[in-house]
Coordinates of C-alpha atoms in Angstrom, one line a residue:
X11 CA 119.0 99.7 123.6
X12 CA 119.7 97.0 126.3
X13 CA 117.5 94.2 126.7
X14 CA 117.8 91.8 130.1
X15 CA 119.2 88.5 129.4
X16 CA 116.3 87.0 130.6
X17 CA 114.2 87.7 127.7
X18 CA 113.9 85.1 125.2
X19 CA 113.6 86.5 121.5
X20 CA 110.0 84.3 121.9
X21 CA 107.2 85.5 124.2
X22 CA 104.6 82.2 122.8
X23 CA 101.2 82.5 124.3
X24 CA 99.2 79.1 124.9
X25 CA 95.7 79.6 126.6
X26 CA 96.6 82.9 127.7
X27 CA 99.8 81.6 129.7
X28 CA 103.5 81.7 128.7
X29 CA 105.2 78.5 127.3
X30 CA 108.5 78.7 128.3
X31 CA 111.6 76.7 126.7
X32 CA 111.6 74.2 129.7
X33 CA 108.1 73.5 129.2
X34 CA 108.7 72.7 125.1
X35 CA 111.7 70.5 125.9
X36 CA 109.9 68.5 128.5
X37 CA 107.1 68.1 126.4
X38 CA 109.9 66.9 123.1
X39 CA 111.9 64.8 125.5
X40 CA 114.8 66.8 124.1
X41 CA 117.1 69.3 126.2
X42 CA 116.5 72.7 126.7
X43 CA 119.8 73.6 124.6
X44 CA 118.3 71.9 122.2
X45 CA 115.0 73.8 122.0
X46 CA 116.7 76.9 122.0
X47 CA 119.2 76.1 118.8
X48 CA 115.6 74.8 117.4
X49 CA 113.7 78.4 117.8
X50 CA 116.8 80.3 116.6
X51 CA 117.7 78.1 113.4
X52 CA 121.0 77.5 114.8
X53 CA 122.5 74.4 113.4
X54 CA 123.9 70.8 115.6
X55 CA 120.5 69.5 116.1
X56 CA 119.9 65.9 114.8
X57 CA 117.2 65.3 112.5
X58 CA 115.5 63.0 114.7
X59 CA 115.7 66.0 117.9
X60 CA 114.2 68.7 115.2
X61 CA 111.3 66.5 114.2
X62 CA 109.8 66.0 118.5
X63 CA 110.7 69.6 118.9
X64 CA 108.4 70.7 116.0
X65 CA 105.8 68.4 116.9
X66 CA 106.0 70.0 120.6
X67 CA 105.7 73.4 119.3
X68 CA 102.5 72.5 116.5
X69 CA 101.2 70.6 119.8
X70 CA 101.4 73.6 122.3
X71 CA 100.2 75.4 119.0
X72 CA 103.7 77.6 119.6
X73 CA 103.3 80.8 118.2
X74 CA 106.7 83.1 118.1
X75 CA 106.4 87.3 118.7
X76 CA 108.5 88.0 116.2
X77 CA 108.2 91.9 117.7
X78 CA 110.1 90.8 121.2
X79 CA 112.4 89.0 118.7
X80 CA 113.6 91.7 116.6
X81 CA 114.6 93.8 119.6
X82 CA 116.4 90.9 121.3
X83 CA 118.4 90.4 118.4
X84 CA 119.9 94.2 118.4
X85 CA 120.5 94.3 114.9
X86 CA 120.6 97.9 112.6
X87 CA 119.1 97.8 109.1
X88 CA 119.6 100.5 106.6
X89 CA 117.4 101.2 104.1
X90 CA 118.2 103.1 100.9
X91 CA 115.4 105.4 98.9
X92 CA 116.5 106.8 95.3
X93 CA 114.5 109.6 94.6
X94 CA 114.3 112.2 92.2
X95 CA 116.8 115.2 92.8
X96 CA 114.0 118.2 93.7
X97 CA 113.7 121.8 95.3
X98 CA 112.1 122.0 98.6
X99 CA 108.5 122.2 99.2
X100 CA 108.2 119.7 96.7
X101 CA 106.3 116.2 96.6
X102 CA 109.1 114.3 97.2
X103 CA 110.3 116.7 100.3
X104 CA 107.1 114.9 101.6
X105 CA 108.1 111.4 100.8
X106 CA 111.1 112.0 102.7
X107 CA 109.7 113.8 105.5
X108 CA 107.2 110.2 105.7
X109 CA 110.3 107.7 105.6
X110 CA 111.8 110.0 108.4
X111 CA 108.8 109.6 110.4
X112 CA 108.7 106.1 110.4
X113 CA 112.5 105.7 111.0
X114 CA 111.8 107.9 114.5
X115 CA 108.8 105.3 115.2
X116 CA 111.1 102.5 115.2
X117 CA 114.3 103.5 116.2
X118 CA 114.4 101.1 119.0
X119 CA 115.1 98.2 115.8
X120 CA 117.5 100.6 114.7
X121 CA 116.0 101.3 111.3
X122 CA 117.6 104.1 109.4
X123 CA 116.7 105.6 105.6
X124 CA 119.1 107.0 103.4
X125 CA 118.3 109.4 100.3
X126 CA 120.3 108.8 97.0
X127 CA 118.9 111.4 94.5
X128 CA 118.9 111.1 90.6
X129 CA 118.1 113.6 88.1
X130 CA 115.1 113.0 85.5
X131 CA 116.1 113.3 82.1
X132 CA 119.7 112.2 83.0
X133 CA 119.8 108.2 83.1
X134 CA 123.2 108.7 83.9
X135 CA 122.6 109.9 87.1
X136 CA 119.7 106.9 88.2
X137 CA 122.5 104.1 86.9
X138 CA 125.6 106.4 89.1
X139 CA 122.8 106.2 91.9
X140 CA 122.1 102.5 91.8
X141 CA 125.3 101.8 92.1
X142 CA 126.3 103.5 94.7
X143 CA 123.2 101.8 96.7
X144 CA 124.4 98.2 95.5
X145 CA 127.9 99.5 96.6
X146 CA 126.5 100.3 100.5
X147 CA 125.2 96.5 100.5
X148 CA 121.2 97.6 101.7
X149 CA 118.8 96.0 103.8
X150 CA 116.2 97.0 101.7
X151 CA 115.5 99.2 99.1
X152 CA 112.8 102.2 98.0
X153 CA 113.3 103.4 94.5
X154 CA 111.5 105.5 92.2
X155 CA 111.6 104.0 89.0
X156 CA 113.5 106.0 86.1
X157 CA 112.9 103.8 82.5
X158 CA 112.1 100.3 82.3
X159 CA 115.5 98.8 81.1
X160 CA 117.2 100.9 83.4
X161 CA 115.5 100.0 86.6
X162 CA 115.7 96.8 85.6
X163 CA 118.9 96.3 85.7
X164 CA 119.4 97.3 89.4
X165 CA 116.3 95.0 90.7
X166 CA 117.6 92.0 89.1
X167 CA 120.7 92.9 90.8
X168 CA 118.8 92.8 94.3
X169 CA 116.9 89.7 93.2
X170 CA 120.1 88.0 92.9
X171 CA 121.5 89.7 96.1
X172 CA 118.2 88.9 97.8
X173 CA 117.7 92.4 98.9
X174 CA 113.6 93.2 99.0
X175 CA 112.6 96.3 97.2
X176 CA 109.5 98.8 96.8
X177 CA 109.0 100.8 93.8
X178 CA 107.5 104.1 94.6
X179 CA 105.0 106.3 92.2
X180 CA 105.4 104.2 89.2
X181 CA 104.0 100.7 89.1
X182 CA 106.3 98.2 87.0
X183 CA 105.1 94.4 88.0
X184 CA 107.4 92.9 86.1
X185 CA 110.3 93.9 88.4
X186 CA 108.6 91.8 90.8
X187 CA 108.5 94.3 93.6
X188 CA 108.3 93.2 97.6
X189 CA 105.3 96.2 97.2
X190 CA 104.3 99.1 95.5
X191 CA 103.1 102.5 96.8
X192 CA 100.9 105.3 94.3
X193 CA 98.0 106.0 92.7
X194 CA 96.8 103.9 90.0
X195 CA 97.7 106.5 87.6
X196 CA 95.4 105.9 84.5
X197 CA 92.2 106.4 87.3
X198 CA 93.7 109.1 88.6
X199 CA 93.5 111.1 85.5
X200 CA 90.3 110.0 84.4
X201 CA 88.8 111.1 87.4
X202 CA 90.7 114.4 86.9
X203 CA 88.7 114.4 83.8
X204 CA 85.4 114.0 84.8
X205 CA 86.4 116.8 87.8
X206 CA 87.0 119.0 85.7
X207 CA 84.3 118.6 82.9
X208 CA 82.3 118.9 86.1
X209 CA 83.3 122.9 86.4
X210 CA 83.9 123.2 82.9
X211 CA 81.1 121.7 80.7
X212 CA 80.7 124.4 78.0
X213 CA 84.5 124.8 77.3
X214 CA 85.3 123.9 73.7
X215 CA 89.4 124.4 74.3
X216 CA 91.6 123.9 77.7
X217 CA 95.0 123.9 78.5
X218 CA 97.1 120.8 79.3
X219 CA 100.5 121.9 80.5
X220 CA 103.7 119.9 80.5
X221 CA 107.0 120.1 81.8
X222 CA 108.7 117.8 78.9
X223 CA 112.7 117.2 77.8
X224 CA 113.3 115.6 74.0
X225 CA 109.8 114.4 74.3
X226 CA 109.1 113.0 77.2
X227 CA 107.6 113.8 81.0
X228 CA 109.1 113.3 83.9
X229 CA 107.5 110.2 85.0
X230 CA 105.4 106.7 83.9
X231 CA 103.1 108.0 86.4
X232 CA 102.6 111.4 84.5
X233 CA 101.7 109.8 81.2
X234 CA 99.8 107.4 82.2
X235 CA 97.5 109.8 83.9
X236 CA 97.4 111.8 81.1
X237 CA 96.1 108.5 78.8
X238 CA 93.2 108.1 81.5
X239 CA 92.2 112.0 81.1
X240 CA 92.4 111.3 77.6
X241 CA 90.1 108.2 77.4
X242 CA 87.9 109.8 79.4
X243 CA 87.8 112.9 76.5
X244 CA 87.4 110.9 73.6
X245 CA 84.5 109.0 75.5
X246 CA 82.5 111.6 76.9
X247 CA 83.7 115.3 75.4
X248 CA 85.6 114.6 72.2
X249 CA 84.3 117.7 70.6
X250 CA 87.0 119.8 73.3
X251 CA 90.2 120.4 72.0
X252 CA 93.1 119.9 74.2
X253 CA 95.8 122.6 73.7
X254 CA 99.5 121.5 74.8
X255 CA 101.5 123.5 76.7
X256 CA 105.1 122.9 77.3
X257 CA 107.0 124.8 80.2
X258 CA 110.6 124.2 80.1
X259 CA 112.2 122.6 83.1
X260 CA 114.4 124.8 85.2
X261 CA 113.9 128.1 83.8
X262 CA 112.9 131.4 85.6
X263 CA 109.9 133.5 86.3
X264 CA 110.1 135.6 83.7
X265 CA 110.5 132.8 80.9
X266 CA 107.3 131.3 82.0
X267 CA 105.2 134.3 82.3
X268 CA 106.5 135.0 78.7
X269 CA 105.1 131.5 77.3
X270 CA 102.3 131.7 79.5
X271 CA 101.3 135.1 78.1
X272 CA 101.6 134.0 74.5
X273 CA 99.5 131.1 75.0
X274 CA 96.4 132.8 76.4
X275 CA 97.0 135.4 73.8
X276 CA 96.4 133.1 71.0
X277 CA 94.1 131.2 72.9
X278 CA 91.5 133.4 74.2
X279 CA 88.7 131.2 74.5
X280 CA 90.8 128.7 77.1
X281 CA 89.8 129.3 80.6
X282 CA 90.1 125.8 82.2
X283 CA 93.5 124.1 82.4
X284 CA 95.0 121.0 83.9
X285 CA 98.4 119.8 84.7
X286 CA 99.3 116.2 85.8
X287 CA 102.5 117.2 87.5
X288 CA 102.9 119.1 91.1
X289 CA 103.7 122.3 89.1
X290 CA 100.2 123.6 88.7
X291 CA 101.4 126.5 90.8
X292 CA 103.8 128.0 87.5
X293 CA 100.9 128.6 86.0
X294 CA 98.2 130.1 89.0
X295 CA 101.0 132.1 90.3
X296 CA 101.1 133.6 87.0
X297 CA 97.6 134.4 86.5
X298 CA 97.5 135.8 90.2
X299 CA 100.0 138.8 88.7
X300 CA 98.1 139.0 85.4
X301 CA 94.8 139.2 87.1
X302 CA 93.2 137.0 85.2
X303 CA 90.4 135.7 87.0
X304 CA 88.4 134.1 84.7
X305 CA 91.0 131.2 83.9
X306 CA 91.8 128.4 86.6
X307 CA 94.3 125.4 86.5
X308 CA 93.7 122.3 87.6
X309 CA 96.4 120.2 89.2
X310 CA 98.1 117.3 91.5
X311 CA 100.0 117.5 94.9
X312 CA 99.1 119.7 98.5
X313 CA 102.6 121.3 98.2
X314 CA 102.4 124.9 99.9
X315 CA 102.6 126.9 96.3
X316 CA 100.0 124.9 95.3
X317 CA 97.7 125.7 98.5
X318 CA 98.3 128.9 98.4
X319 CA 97.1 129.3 94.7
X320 CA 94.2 127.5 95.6
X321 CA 93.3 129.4 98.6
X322 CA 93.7 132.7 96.3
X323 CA 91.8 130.8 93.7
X324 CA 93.6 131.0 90.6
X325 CA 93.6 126.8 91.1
X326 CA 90.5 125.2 91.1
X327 CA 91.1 121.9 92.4
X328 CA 94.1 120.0 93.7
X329 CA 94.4 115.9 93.4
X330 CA 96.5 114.7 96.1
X331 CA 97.8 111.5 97.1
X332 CA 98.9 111.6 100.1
X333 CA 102.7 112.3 99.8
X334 CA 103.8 111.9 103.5
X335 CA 101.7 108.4 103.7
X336 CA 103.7 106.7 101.0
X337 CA 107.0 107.4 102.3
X338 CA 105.9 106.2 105.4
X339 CA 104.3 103.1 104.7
X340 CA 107.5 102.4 102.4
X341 CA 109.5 102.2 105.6
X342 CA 106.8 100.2 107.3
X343 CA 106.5 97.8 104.9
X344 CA 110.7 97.3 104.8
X345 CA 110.2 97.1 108.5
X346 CA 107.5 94.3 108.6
X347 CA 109.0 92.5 105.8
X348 CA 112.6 92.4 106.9
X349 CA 112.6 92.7 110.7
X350 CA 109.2 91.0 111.4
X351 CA 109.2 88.8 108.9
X352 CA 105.4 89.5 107.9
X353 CA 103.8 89.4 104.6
X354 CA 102.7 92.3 103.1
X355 CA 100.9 93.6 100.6
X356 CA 101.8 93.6 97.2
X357 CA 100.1 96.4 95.7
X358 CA 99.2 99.7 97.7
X359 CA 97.2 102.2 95.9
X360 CA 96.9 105.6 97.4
X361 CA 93.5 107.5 97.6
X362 CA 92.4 109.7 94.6
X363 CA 91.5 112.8 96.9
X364 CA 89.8 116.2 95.6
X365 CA 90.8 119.0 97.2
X366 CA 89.5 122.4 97.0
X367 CA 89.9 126.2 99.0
X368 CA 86.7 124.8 101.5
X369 CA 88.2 121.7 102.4
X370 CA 92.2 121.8 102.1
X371 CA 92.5 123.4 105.5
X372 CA 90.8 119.8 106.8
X373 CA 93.1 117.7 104.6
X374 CA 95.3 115.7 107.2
X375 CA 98.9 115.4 105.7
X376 CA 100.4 113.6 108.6
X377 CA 98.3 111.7 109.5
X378 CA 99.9 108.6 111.1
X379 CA 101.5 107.4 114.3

């Protein structure tokens, strides 16, 4: 992009009329070479010059567009996002449709995102993936956390390089994040409690599926929404026992319809379930080919599978959280940080949003611009 030579990186407004350089080095006694090394931090100004041009600037009350100065300065930032290695029409396909979206917006800064993916389960891959980012020297940084000691690690590593970072669906403050984007988790699944009790009031059994490896899910965010849908339980229906689920990651069709159709044989009275991953689709597509119509699942994430189960009805309720938004905002927030130089805020919760077959047709997924 050019951008005439005329234009200062400044455009200050003072009663509605433009203070020009001349006008702040008349007003500090000083030249207007001098003003100008003063507005750009440039160094070879004397003490004694620095203090009048400051008190000219609070005096004028000065106030710089930091916009009009970005695109003077003509610089190219590249931010890095480390994301979980995923399939398409998945939630993170979103994310990164969001962060593209915001890299088009401001393209005239020269903002660009790239993707570094890491596989869950294998730490391996997150620490191969961190360093590959640290390697690249970022601007800024988007990750998705994997463990605690792991992720910490690379952001005390961009502490001490003084590269700002966002973490991105699980909350960790004590990384000291520029910002964080999600849902707070533990609400999230509470509410999906008291959803689904809603539909459900009589049911003395449901379903809770998992997608687990040696023991764990895939994500902080995952379990913690699963403690919030269990306080709510033990506070309001503890007489409802919650039957677990686990279907493997990565295996076929057939493997699932196989565990699927073992569990509601030994579990005939279950005919509510819930996932807390954006998988709830393994088990409606299942009970669309099984016709069985009087069991539904409950789950999280507007991904097309997902829709379409809940349009045929075999999901009851979706919980999104706005997929596209977060890796949009992640980029805007970089860009305000870094390029405008603006505070932002420090903890971004995403809306807890109910969709259902009436209303999912009016549920806005991009919805910015």
């Amino acid at each position: 992009m050019v951008v005439c030579s005329l234009i200062r990186n400044f455009v200050p407004i003072m009663a509605n009329d433009k203070i020009r350089i001349k006008d702040i080095a008349k007003r500090a006694g000083v030249s207007v070479g001098t003003v100008d090394r003063v507005l750009h931090k440039r160094p070879n100004v004397s003490p004694k010059s620095l203090e009048k041009v400051n008190k000219a600037l609070e005096e004028m009350d000065y106030q710089p567009n930091m916009y009009a100065s970005a695109l003077a300065y003509n610089k190219r930032y590249t931010f890095y996002c480390i994301i979980p290695k995923h399939a398409s029409e998945a939630y993170w396909e979103e994310i990164e449709e969001g962060a593209d979206a915001a890299c088009e917006r401001r393209s005239d800064f020269g903002i660009s995102v790239k993707m570094i993916y890491y596989k869950r389960f294998q730490p391996e891959t997150f620490v191969r993936a961190t360093n590959e980012v640290l390697k690249q020297k970022p601007d800024g940084v988007i990750v998705v956390p994997s463990t605690l000691e792991l992720t910490r690690k690379f952001t005390d590593q961009l502490h001490e390089l003084q590269v700002p970072f966002i973490l991105l669906d699980s909350y960790m403050p004590d990384l000291r994040p520029l910002s964080f984007f999600g849902q707070d988790s533990f609400q999230s699944g509470y509410f999906a409690a008291r959803m689904l009790m809603l539909i459900a009031p009589k049911e003395k059994e449901i379903m809770l599926m998992k997608q687990m490896r040696d023991g764990n899910v895939a994500s902080k965010q995952q379990e913690n929404r699963e403690t919030g849908f269990r306080h709510y339980m033990h506070d309001h229906n503890p007489q409802v026992v919650i039957s677990e689920l686990d279907l493997p990651l990565d295996e076929d069709r057939d493997q699932y319809d196989n565990l699927l159709e073992k569990f509601f044989k030994r579990h005939p009275q279950v005919h509510h379930c819930i996932t807390f991953n954006s998988k709830a689709h393994l088990v409606g597509e299942f009970l669309q080919r099984s016709n069985l119509r009087n069991i539904q699942i409950m789950g999280y994430d507007m991904v097309e599978k997902n829709a379409e189960c809940l349009r045929q009805g075999s999901i009851s309720f979706l919980i999104a959280q706005h997929a596209y938004m977060q890796g949009y905002e992640c980029v805007e927030t970089l860009f305000d940080a870094i390029v405008l130089k603006r505070e932002v805020n420090p903890v971004n919760y995403m809306p807890i949003e109910l969709l259902s077959k009436e209303n999912l047709d009016f549920y806005r997924r991009k919805n910015i611009g």
